[in-house]
mmCIF file of C-alpha atoms in Angstrom:
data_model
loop_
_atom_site.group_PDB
_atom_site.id
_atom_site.type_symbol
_atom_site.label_atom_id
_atom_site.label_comp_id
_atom_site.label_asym_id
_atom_site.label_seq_id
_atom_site.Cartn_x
_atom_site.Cartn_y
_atom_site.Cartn_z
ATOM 1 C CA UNK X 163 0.000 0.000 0.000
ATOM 2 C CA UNK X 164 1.385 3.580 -0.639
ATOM 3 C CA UNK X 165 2.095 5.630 1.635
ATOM 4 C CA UNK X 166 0.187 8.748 2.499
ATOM 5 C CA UNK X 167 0.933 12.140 1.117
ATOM 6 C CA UNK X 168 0.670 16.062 2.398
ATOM 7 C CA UNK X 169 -2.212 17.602 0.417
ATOM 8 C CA UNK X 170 -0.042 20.777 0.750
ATOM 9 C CA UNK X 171 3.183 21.604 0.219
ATOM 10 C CA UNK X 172 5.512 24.621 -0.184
ATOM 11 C CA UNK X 173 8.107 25.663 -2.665
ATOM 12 C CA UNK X 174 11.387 24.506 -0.360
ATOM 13 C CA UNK X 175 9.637 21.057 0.196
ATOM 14 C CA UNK X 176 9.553 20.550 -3.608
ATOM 15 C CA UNK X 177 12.906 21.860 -4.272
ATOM 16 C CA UNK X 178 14.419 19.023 -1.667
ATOM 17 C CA UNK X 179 11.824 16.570 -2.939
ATOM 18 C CA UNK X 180 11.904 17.411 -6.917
ATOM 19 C CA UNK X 181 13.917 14.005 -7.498
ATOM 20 C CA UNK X 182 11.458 11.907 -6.265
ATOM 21 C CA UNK X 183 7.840 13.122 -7.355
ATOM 22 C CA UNK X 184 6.268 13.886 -10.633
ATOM 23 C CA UNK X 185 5.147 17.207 -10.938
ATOM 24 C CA UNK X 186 2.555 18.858 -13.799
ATOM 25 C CA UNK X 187 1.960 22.144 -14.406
ATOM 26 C CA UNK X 188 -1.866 22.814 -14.328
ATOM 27 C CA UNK X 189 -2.055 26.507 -15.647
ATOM 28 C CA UNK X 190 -5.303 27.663 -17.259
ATOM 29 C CA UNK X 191 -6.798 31.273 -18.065
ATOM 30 C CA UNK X 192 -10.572 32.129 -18.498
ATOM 31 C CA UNK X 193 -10.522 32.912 -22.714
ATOM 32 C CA UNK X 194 -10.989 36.686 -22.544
ATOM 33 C CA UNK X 195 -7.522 37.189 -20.865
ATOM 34 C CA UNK X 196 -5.677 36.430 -23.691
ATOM 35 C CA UNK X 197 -2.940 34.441 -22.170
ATOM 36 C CA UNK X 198 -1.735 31.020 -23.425
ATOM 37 C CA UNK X 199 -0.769 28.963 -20.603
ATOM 38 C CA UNK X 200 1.183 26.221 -22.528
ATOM 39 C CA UNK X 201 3.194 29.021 -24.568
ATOM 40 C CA UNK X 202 4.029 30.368 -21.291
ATOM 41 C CA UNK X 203 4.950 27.031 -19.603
ATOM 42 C CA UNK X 204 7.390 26.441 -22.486
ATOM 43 C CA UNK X 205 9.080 30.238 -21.495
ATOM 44 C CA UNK X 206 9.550 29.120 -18.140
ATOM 45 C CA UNK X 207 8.015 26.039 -15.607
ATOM 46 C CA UNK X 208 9.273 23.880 -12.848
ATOM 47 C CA UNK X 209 12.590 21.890 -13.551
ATOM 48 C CA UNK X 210 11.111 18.355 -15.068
ATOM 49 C CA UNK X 211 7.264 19.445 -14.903
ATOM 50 C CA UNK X 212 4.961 18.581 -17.687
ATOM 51 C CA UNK X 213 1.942 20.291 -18.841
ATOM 52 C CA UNK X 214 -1.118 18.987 -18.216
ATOM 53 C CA UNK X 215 -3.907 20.948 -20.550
ATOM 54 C CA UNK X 216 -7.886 21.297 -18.616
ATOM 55 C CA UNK X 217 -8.865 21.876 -22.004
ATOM 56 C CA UNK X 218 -7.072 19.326 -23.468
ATOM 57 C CA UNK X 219 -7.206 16.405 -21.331
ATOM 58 C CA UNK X 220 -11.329 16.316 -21.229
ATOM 59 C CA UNK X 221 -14.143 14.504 -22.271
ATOM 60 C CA UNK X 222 -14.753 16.023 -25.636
ATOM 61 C CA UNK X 223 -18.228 14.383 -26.169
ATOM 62 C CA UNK X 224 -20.010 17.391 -24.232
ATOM 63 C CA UNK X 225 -19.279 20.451 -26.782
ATOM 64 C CA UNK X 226 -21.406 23.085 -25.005
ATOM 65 C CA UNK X 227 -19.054 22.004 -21.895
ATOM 66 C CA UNK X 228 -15.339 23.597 -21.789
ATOM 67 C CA UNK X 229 -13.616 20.934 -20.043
ATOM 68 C CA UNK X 230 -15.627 17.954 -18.516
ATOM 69 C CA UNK X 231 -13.587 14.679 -16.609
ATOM 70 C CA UNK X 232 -12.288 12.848 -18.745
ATOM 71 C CA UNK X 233 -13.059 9.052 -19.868
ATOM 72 C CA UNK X 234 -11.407 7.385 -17.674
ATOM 73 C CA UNK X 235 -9.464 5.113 -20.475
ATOM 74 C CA UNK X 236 -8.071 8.639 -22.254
ATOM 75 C CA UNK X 237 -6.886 9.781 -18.721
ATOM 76 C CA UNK X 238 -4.821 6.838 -18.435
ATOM 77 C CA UNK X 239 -3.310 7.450 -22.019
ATOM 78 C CA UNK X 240 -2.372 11.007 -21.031
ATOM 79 C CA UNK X 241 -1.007 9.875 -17.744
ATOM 80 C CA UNK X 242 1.463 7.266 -19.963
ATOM 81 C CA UNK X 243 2.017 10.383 -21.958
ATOM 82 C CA UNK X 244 3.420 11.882 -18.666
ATOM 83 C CA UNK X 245 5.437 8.928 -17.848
ATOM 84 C CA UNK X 246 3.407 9.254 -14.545
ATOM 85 C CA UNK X 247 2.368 5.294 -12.879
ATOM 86 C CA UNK X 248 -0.427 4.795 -10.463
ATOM 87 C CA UNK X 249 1.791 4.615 -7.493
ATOM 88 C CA UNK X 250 3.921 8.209 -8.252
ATOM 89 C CA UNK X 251 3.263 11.297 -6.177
ATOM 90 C CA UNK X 252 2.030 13.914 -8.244
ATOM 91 C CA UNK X 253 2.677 17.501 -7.374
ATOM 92 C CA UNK X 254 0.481 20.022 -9.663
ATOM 93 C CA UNK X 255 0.805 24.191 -9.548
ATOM 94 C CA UNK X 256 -0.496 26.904 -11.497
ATOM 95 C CA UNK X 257 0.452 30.579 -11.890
ATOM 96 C CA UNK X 258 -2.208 31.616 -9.686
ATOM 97 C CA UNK X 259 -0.652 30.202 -6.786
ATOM 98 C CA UNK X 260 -3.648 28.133 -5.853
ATOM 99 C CA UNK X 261 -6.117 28.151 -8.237
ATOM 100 C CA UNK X 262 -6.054 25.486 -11.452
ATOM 101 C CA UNK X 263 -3.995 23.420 -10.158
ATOM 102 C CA UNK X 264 -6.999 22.392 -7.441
ATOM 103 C CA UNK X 265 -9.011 20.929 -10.648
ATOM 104 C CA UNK X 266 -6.454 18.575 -11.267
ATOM 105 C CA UNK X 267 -6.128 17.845 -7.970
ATOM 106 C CA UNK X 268 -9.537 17.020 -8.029
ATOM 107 C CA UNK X 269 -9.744 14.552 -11.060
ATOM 108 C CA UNK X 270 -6.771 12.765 -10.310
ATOM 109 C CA UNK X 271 -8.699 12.067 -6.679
ATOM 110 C CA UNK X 272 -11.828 11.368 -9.057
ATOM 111 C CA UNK X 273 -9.630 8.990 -10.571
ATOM 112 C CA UNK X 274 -8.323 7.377 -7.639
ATOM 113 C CA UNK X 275 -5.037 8.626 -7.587
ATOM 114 C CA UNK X 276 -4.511 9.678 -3.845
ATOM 115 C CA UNK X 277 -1.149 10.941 -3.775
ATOM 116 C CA UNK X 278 -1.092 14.296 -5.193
ATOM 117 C CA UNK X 279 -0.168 17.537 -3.430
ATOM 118 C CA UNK X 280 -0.564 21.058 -4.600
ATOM 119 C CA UNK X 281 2.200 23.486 -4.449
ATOM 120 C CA UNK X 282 1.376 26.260 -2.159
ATOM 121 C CA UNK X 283 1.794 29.589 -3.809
ATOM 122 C CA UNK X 284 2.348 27.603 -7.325
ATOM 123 C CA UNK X 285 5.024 29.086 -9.508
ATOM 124 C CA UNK X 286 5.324 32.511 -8.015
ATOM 125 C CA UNK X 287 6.189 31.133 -4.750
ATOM 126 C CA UNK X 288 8.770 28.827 -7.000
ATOM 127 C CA UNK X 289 10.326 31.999 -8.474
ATOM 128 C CA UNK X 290 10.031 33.863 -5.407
ATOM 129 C CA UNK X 291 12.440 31.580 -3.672
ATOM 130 C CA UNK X 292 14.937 31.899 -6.462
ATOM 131 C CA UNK X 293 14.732 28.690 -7.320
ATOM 132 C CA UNK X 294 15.752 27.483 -11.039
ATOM 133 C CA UNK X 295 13.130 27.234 -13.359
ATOM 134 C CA UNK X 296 13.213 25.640 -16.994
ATOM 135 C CA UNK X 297 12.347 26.328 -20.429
ATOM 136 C CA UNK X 298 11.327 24.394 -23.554
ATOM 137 C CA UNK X 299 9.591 20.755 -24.059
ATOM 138 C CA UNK X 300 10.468 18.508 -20.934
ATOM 139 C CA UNK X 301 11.993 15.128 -21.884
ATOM 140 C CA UNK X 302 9.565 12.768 -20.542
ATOM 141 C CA UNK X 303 10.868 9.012 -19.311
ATOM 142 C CA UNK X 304 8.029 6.576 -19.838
ATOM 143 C CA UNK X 305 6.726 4.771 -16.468
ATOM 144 C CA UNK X 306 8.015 1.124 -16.712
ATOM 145 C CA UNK X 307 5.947 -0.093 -19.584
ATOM 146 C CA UNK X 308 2.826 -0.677 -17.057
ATOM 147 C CA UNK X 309 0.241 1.209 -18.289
ATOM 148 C CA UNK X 310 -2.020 3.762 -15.737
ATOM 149 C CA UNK X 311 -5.083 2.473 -14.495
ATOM 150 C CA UNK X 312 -7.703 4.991 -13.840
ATOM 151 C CA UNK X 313 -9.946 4.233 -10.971
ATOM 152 C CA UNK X 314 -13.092 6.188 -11.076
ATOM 153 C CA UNK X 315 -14.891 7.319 -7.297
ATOM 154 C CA UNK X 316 -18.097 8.136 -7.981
ATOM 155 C CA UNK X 317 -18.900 9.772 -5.405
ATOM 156 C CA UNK X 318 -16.648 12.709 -5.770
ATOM 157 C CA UNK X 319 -18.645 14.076 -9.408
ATOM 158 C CA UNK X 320 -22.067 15.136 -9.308
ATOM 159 C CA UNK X 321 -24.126 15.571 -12.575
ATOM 160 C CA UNK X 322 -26.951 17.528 -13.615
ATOM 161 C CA UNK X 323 -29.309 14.822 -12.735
ATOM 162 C CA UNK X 324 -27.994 14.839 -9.349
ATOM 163 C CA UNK X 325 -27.828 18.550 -8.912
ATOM 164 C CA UNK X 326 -31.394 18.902 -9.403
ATOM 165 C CA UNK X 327 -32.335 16.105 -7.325
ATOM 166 C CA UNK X 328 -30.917 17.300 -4.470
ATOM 167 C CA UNK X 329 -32.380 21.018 -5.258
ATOM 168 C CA UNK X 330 -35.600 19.193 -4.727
ATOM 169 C CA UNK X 331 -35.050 17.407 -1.637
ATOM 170 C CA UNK X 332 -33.890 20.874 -0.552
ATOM 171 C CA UNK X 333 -37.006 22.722 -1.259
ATOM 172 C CA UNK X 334 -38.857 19.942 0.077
ATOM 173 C CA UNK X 335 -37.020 20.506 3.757
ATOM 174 C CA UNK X 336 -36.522 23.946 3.583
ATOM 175 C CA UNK X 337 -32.804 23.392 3.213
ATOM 176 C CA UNK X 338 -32.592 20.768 5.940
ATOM 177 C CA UNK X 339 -32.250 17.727 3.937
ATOM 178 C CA UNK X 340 -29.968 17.108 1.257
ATOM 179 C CA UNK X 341 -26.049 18.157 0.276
ATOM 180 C CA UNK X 342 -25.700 22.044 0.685
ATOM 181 C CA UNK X 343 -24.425 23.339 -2.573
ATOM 182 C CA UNK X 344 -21.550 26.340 -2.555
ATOM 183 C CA UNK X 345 -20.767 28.614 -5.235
ATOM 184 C CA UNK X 346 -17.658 29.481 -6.282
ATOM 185 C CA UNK X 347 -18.528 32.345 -8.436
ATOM 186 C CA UNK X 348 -17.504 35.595 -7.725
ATOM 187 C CA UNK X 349 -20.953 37.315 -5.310
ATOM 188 C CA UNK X 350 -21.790 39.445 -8.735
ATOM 189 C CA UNK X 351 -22.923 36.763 -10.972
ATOM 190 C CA UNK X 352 -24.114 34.579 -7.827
ATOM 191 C CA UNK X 353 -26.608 37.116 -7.206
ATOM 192 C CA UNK X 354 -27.826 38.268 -11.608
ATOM 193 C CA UNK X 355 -25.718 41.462 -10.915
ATOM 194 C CA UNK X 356 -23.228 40.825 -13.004
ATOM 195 C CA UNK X 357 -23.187 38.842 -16.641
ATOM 196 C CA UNK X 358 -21.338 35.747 -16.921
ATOM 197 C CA UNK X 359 -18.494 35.914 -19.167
ATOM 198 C CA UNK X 360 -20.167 33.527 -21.203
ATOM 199 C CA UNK X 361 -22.556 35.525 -24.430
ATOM 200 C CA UNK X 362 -25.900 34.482 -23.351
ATOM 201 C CA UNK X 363 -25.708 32.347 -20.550
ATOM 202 C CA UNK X 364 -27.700 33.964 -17.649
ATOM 203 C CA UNK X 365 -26.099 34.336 -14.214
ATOM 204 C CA UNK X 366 -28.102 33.862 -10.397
ATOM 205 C CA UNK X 367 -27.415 30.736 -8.898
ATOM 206 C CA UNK X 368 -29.384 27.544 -7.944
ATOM 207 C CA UNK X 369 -31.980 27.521 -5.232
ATOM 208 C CA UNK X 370 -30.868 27.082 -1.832
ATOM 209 C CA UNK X 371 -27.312 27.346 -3.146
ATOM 210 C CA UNK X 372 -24.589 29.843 -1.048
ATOM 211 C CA UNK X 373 -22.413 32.101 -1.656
ATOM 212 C CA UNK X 374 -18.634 31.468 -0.860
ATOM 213 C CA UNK X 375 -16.067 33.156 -3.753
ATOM 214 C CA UNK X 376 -13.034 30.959 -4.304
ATOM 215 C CA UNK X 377 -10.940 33.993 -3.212
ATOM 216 C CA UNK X 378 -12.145 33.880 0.022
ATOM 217 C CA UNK X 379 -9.689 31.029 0.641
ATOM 218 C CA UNK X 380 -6.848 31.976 -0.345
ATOM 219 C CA UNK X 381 -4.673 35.065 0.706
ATOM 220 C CA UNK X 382 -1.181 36.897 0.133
ATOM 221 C CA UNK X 383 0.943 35.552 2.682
ATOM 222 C CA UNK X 384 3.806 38.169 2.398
ATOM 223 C CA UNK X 385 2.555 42.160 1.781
ATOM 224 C CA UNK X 386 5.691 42.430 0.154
ATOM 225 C CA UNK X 387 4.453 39.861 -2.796
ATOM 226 C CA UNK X 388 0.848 40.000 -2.954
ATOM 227 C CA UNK X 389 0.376 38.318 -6.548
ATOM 228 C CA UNK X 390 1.798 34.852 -4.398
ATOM 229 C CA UNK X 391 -1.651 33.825 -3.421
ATOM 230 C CA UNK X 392 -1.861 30.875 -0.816
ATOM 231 C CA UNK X 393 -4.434 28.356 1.279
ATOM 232 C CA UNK X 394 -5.671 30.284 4.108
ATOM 233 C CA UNK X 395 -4.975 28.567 7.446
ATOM 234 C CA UNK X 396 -7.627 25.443 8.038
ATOM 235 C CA UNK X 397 -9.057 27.726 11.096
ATOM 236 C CA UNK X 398 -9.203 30.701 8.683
ATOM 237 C CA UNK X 399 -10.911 28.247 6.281
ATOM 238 C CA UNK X 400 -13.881 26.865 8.289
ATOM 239 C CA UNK X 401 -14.426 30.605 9.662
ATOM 240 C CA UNK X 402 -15.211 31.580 5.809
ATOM 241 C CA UNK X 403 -17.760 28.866 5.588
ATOM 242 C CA UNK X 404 -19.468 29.356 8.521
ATOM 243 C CA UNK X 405 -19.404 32.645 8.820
ATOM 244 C CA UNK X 406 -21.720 32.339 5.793
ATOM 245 C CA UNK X 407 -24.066 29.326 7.286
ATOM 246 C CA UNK X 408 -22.308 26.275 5.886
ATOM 247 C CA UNK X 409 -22.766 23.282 8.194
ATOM 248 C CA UNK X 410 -19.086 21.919 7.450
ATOM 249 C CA UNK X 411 -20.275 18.078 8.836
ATOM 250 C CA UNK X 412 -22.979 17.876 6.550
ATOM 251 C CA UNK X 413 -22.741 16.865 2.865
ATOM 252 C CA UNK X 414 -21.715 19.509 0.347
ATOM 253 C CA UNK X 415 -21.484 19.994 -3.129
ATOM 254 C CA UNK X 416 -19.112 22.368 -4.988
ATOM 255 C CA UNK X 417 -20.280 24.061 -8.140
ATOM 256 C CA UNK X 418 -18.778 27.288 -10.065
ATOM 257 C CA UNK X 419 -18.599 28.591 -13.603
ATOM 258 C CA UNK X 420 -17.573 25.486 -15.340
ATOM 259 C CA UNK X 421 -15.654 23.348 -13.024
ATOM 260 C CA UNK X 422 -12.200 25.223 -12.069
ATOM 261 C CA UNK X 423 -12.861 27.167 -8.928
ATOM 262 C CA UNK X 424 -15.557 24.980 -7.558
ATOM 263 C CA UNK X 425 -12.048 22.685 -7.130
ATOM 264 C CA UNK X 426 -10.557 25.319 -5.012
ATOM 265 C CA UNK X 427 -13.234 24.717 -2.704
ATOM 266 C CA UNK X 428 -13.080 21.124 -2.927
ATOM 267 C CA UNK X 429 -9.444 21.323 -1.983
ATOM 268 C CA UNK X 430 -9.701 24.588 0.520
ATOM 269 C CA UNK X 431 -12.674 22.042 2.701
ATOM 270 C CA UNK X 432 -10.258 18.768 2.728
ATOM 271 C CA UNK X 433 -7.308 20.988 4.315
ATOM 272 C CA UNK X 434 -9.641 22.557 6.903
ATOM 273 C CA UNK X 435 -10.236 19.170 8.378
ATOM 274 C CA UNK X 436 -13.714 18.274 6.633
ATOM 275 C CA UNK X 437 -14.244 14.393 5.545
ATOM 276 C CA UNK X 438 -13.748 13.910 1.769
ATOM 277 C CA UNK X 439 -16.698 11.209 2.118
ATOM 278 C CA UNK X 440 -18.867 14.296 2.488
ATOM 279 C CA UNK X 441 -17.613 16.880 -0.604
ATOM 280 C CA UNK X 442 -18.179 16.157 -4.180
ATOM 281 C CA UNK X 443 -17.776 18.670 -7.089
ATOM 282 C CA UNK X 444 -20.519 19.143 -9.909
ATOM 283 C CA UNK X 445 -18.398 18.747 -12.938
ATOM 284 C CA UNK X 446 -20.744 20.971 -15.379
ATOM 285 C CA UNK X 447 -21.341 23.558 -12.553
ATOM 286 C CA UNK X 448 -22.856 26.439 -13.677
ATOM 287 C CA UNK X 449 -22.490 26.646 -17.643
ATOM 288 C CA UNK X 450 -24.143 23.113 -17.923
ATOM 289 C CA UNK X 451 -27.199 23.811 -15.276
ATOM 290 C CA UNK X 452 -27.986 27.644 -16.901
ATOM 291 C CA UNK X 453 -27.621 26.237 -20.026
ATOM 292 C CA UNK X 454 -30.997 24.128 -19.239
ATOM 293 C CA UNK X 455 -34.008 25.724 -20.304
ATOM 294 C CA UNK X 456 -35.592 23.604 -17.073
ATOM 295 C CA UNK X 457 -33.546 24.953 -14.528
ATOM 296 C CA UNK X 458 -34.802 27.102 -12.373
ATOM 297 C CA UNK X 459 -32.292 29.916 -11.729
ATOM 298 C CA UNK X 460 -32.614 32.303 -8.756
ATOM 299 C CA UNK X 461 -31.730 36.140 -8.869
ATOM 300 C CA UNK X 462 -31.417 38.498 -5.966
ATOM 301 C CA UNK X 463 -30.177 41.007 -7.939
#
């Protein structure tokens, strides 16, 4: 049996560890920022990282969807690609210190792959210890000729289906029954105020859903280098959610625009001490349940 692994870990713990994990970088940008995270991972990434691509290692089927889990037969294949085996620890940042990354994290749990960490701080907390960092391809060494076996948990993906389920059994209990559902979303489009970035997709949020923005978990550690953004402290963490009415021993679900920051929940409510038995993430999250024409979408704005 493997051993266990830290969930978090920080930039020196990597750079005295590099040798012995397997580390991908996870960077991804909404579309209307204009950025290209592989072109930038080739200018500069963690010595022996790879790139691992949310919009490129999906489930391709669902068009309307940006980047849904992937089958669990081509994750596998990409994890060969990687020359990562089912027994590696994976480390996986992001430029936002922690903020993509926390996806992957995510699916490779969905998959069944327990050891992975997330770098605290990602790549600017890399850099900011002066640490060498790489350009170009990486030269990948295959894992051993055994293939990856993906191992699919069930219970940490919700779909539409069960979404709206549990919506009912909420309205039925007046929010007593049923997984709470959290919303990653910035308070704006949570509420109809603001539009979401997607033409024509309406913004409010699910009944009986809450409010809890993705940056409310994270924080600049160091006034001198506020763009390193790190995991609040698990005390900090459970103060955000409660502070806003979330029962942090019942059931919860995790939902956002289209997947990403929904994870940064996900991963915030593991470190603060909450059972992963009780947090699953709905994959489509937002864009899949607006895009419904049945849905019924609240607006408090």
């Amino acid at each position: 049996m493997s051993s266990p692994v830290s969930r978090l870990v920080s930039a020196p713990w990597l750079h005295d560890n590099l040798k012995s994990v397997k580390v991908l970088d996870c960077s991804w940008y909404l579309p209307f920022l204009n950025r290209n995270a592989k072109e930038e991972f080739v200018s500069s990434h963690i010595p022996g990282a790879r790139f691992f691509g949310i919009d490129e290692i999906k489930d391709f089927s669902k068009a309307d969807l940006p980047h849904m889990l992937p089958l669990p037969e081509f994750f596998g294949a990409s994890m060969d690609k990687f020359g990562i085996s089912n027994d590696d620890h994976v480390v996986v940042y992001d430029t936002a210190g922690v903020g993509p990354a926390c996806r992957v994290f995510w699916t490779l749990h969905a998959m069944g792959h327990d050891r992975v960490s997330v770098l605290d701080g990602g790549l600017p907390s890399w850099v900011a210890e002066k640490y060498e960092a790489e350009t170009g391809e990486p030269q990948v060494e295959l894992a051993g000729g055994k293939k990856y076996t993906a191992r699919p948990v069930g219970g940490l993906v919700c779909d539409y289906a069960d979404v709206v389920g549990n919506i009912e059994q909420l309205k039925v209990s007046g929010g007593s029954q049923g997984r709470q559902i959290i919303d990653a979303r910035p308070n704006g489009r949570f509420t109809g105020k603001d539009p979401e970035f997607r033409p024509g997709l309406s913004s409010g949020h699910m009944p009986h859903a809450t409010s809890v923005p993705f940056t409310e978990v994270t924080e600049a550690s160091d006034p001198a280098r506020p763009h390193v953004q790190k995991l609040k402290s698990p005390e900090d963490i459970r103060r955000v959610f409660e502070s806003r009415g979330v029962d942090l021993n019942r059931p919860i679900i995790a939902s956002c625009g289209s997947g990403v920051t929904a994870s940064i929940l996900y991963f915030a409510l593991l470190n603060a001490g909450v059972s992963p038995s009780n947090l699953a993430v709905y994959d489509g999250s937002w864009t899949e349940y607006a895009l419904n024409p049945y849905s019924e979408i609240v607006k408090d704005a």
